[in-house]
Amino acid sequence: MIQEIINARLKENNETREVTSWHPSRLGSCLTGVYLERLGVPPDREFDAQTLLSFWLGRTYEKAIAELLAGDNKFEWQVPVKWTEYDISGKIDTLYLIEGNIPHEIKSTNSDAFKRIKSSGPKRQHQMQLWTYLKCLNLPEGNLVYGDRGWGGIAEYVVLLADKELENEVVEELEILKKAWETKVAPPITFDEKDWRAKYCRFHQKCLTQ
């Protein structure tokens, strides 16, 4: 009974919304799938109840971390950003007024993923996401914060707007998406079946037919 109620609530809260721009959170993933999603093509599979619960727990945990960090200080949550040149829009997790508007992007992980991040560093797609937010806000730096949902550990990484490698990677992907949208021709797949981008692309079977 309780499980059914939870599943129903999670499904209600995850109703599909029309995608009308490119989202920073999708950078670094399968660009063919990103294009098809905005085009309105139905995915190969919908999110199951376990995945939806994981998303909800992640969002809840991330906001709780932000509230703990802010303490009694006011902070802005889910701040809208835009980059008109590349038709980018999204929401950065938070701007802390006490720290001169330094943006924080908070990611929750399980303990195994947290250990990998501590060992090898932040995920590139998350760095690309935060760099794009910095560009939209014209701010010099931001903090990428990972929280371990299992043991409560925190890992923090600085992302700089002046990072030219990140800038080149972001702009390259946005140019690909811009061209695809203008020509209505999906970006080609540039990786093999073993790549994580293939595994996590919900449009993978459709990507292969483009």
Tab-separated table of N, CA and C in Angstrom, residues 22-27 78-83 88-95 103-107 125-144 159 161 170:
chain	number	residue	atom	x	y	z
A	22	TRP	N	18.465	23.873	-24.562
A	22	TRP	CA	19.484	22.924	-24.113
A	22	TRP	C	19.747	23.153	-22.633
A	23	HIS	N	19.926	22.072	-21.887
A	23	HIS	CA	20.134	22.170	-20.452
A	23	HIS	C	21.591	21.859	-20.102
A	24	PRO	N	22.227	22.678	-19.278
A	24	PRO	CA	23.618	22.436	-18.897
A	24	PRO	C	23.856	21.047	-18.298
A	25	SER	N	22.861	20.508	-17.614
A	25	SER	CA	23.017	19.199	-16.969
A	25	SER	C	23.152	18.064	-17.971
A	26	ARG	N	22.839	18.304	-19.241
A	26	ARG	CA	22.902	17.250	-20.253
A	26	ARG	C	24.204	17.276	-21.038
A	27	LEU	N	25.026	18.285	-20.808
A	27	LEU	CA	26.311	18.345	-21.492
A	27	LEU	C	27.198	17.186	-21.043
A	78	GLN	N	17.983	26.916	-6.629
A	78	GLN	CA	17.527	26.680	-8.003
A	78	GLN	C	17.375	28.013	-8.758
A	79	VAL	N	18.511	28.674	-8.932
A	79	VAL	CA	18.539	29.993	-9.569
A	79	VAL	C	18.514	29.845	-11.091
A	80	PRO	N	17.538	30.427	-11.783
A	80	PRO	CA	17.462	30.300	-13.244
A	80	PRO	C	18.629	31.017	-13.929
A	81	VAL	N	19.164	30.400	-14.991
A	81	VAL	CA	20.235	31.007	-15.776
A	81	VAL	C	19.933	30.815	-17.262
A	82	LYS	N	20.504	31.702	-18.099
A	82	LYS	CA	20.320	31.604	-19.546
A	82	LYS	C	21.605	32.014	-20.259
A	83	TRP	N	21.827	31.400	-21.421
A	83	TRP	CA	22.902	31.791	-22.327
A	83	TRP	C	22.255	31.835	-23.710
A	88	ILE	N	20.684	28.161	-24.226
A	88	ILE	CA	20.884	27.409	-22.983
A	88	ILE	C	20.001	27.991	-21.883
A	89	SER	N	19.377	27.122	-21.111
A	89	SER	CA	18.689	27.560	-19.896
A	89	SER	C	18.755	26.430	-18.879
A	90	GLY	N	18.740	26.807	-17.626
A	90	GLY	CA	18.784	25.807	-16.567
A	90	GLY	C	18.662	26.465	-15.213
A	91	LYS	N	18.946	25.699	-14.171
A	91	LYS	CA	18.870	26.213	-12.800
A	91	LYS	C	20.065	25.689	-12.018
A	92	ILE	N	20.898	26.609	-11.561
A	92	ILE	CA	22.011	26.224	-10.696
A	92	ILE	C	21.466	26.041	-9.283
A	93	ASP	N	22.063	25.105	-8.551
A	93	ASP	CA	21.510	24.762	-7.244
A	93	ASP	C	21.374	25.965	-6.324
A	94	THR	N	22.476	26.696	-6.113
A	94	THR	CA	22.355	27.788	-5.146
A	94	THR	C	23.435	28.842	-5.309
A	95	LEU	N	23.050	30.085	-4.997
A	95	LEU	CA	23.988	31.194	-4.852
A	95	LEU	C	23.970	31.608	-3.385
A	103	PRO	N	28.572	30.509	-6.734
A	103	PRO	CA	27.584	29.457	-6.963
A	103	PRO	C	28.078	28.098	-6.487
A	104	HIS	N	27.155	27.302	-6.006
A	104	HIS	CA	27.450	25.930	-5.597
A	104	HIS	C	26.532	24.982	-6.369
A	105	GLU	N	27.109	23.998	-6.979
A	105	GLU	CA	26.336	22.931	-7.613
A	105	GLU	C	26.569	21.677	-6.773
A	106	ILE	N	25.493	21.119	-6.223
A	106	ILE	CA	25.601	20.017	-5.274
A	106	ILE	C	25.122	18.726	-5.923
A	107	LYS	N	25.932	17.677	-5.794
A	107	LYS	CA	25.601	16.375	-6.355
A	107	LYS	C	25.597	15.333	-5.237
A	125	GLN	N	31.360	15.762	-16.880
A	125	GLN	CA	30.088	16.373	-17.268
A	125	GLN	C	29.586	17.341	-16.206
A	126	HIS	N	29.914	17.077	-14.942
A	126	HIS	CA	29.509	17.996	-13.874
A	126	HIS	C	30.341	19.281	-13.917
A	127	GLN	N	31.613	19.153	-14.253
A	127	GLN	CA	32.449	20.336	-14.425
A	127	GLN	C	31.948	21.187	-15.591
A	128	MET	N	31.559	20.524	-16.680
A	128	MET	CA	31.024	21.235	-17.846
A	128	MET	C	29.729	21.960	-17.474
A	129	GLN	N	28.905	21.299	-16.690
A	129	GLN	CA	27.641	21.895	-16.257
A	129	GLN	C	27.887	23.154	-15.442
A	130	LEU	N	28.763	23.056	-14.444
A	130	LEU	CA	29.021	24.216	-13.595
A	130	LEU	C	29.719	25.322	-14.373
A	131	TRP	N	30.636	24.968	-15.283
A	131	TRP	CA	31.290	25.999	-16.095
A	131	TRP	C	30.245	26.786	-16.885
A	132	THR	N	29.253	26.086	-17.427
A	132	THR	CA	28.199	26.749	-18.198
A	132	THR	C	27.401	27.700	-17.321
A	133	TYR	N	27.124	27.300	-16.087
A	133	TYR	CA	26.443	28.197	-15.162
A	133	TYR	C	27.283	29.458	-14.907
A	134	LEU	N	28.586	29.275	-14.727
A	134	LEU	CA	29.471	30.422	-14.505
A	134	LEU	C	29.431	31.369	-15.700
A	135	LYS	N	29.411	30.800	-16.897
A	135	LYS	CA	29.342	31.612	-18.109
A	135	LYS	C	28.029	32.392	-18.157
A	136	CYS	N	26.951	31.718	-17.835
A	136	CYS	CA	25.641	32.380	-17.835
A	136	CYS	C	25.592	33.524	-16.828
A	137	LEU	N	26.220	33.325	-15.680
A	137	LEU	CA	26.175	34.303	-14.591
A	137	LEU	C	27.322	35.303	-14.639
A	138	ASN	N	28.296	35.033	-15.530
A	138	ASN	CA	29.501	35.866	-15.626
A	138	ASN	C	30.209	35.971	-14.273
A	139	LEU	N	30.402	34.806	-13.647
A	139	LEU	CA	31.090	34.733	-12.362
A	139	LEU	C	32.389	33.941	-12.536
A	140	PRO	N	33.447	34.327	-11.836
A	140	PRO	CA	34.764	33.735	-12.084
A	140	PRO	C	34.965	32.314	-11.581
A	141	GLU	N	34.227	31.906	-10.560
A	141	GLU	CA	34.445	30.561	-10.027
A	141	GLU	C	33.212	30.039	-9.312
A	142	GLY	N	33.173	28.727	-9.180
A	142	GLY	CA	32.080	28.077	-8.466
A	142	GLY	C	32.570	26.821	-7.798
A	143	ASN	N	31.775	26.300	-6.888
A	143	ASN	CA	32.143	25.091	-6.151
A	143	ASN	C	31.246	23.924	-6.550
A	144	LEU	N	31.877	22.837	-6.922
A	144	LEU	CA	31.181	21.593	-7.221
A	144	LEU	C	31.301	20.710	-5.990
A	159	VAL	N	35.659	25.061	-9.798
A	159	VAL	CA	35.610	25.176	-11.256
A	159	VAL	C	35.779	26.652	-11.599
A	161	LEU	N	35.889	29.842	-14.428
A	161	LEU	CA	35.432	30.314	-15.735
A	161	LEU	C	36.606	30.442	-16.704
A	170	VAL	N	32.795	22.650	-23.751
A	170	VAL	CA	31.402	23.077	-23.689
A	170	VAL	C	30.968	23.694	-25.012
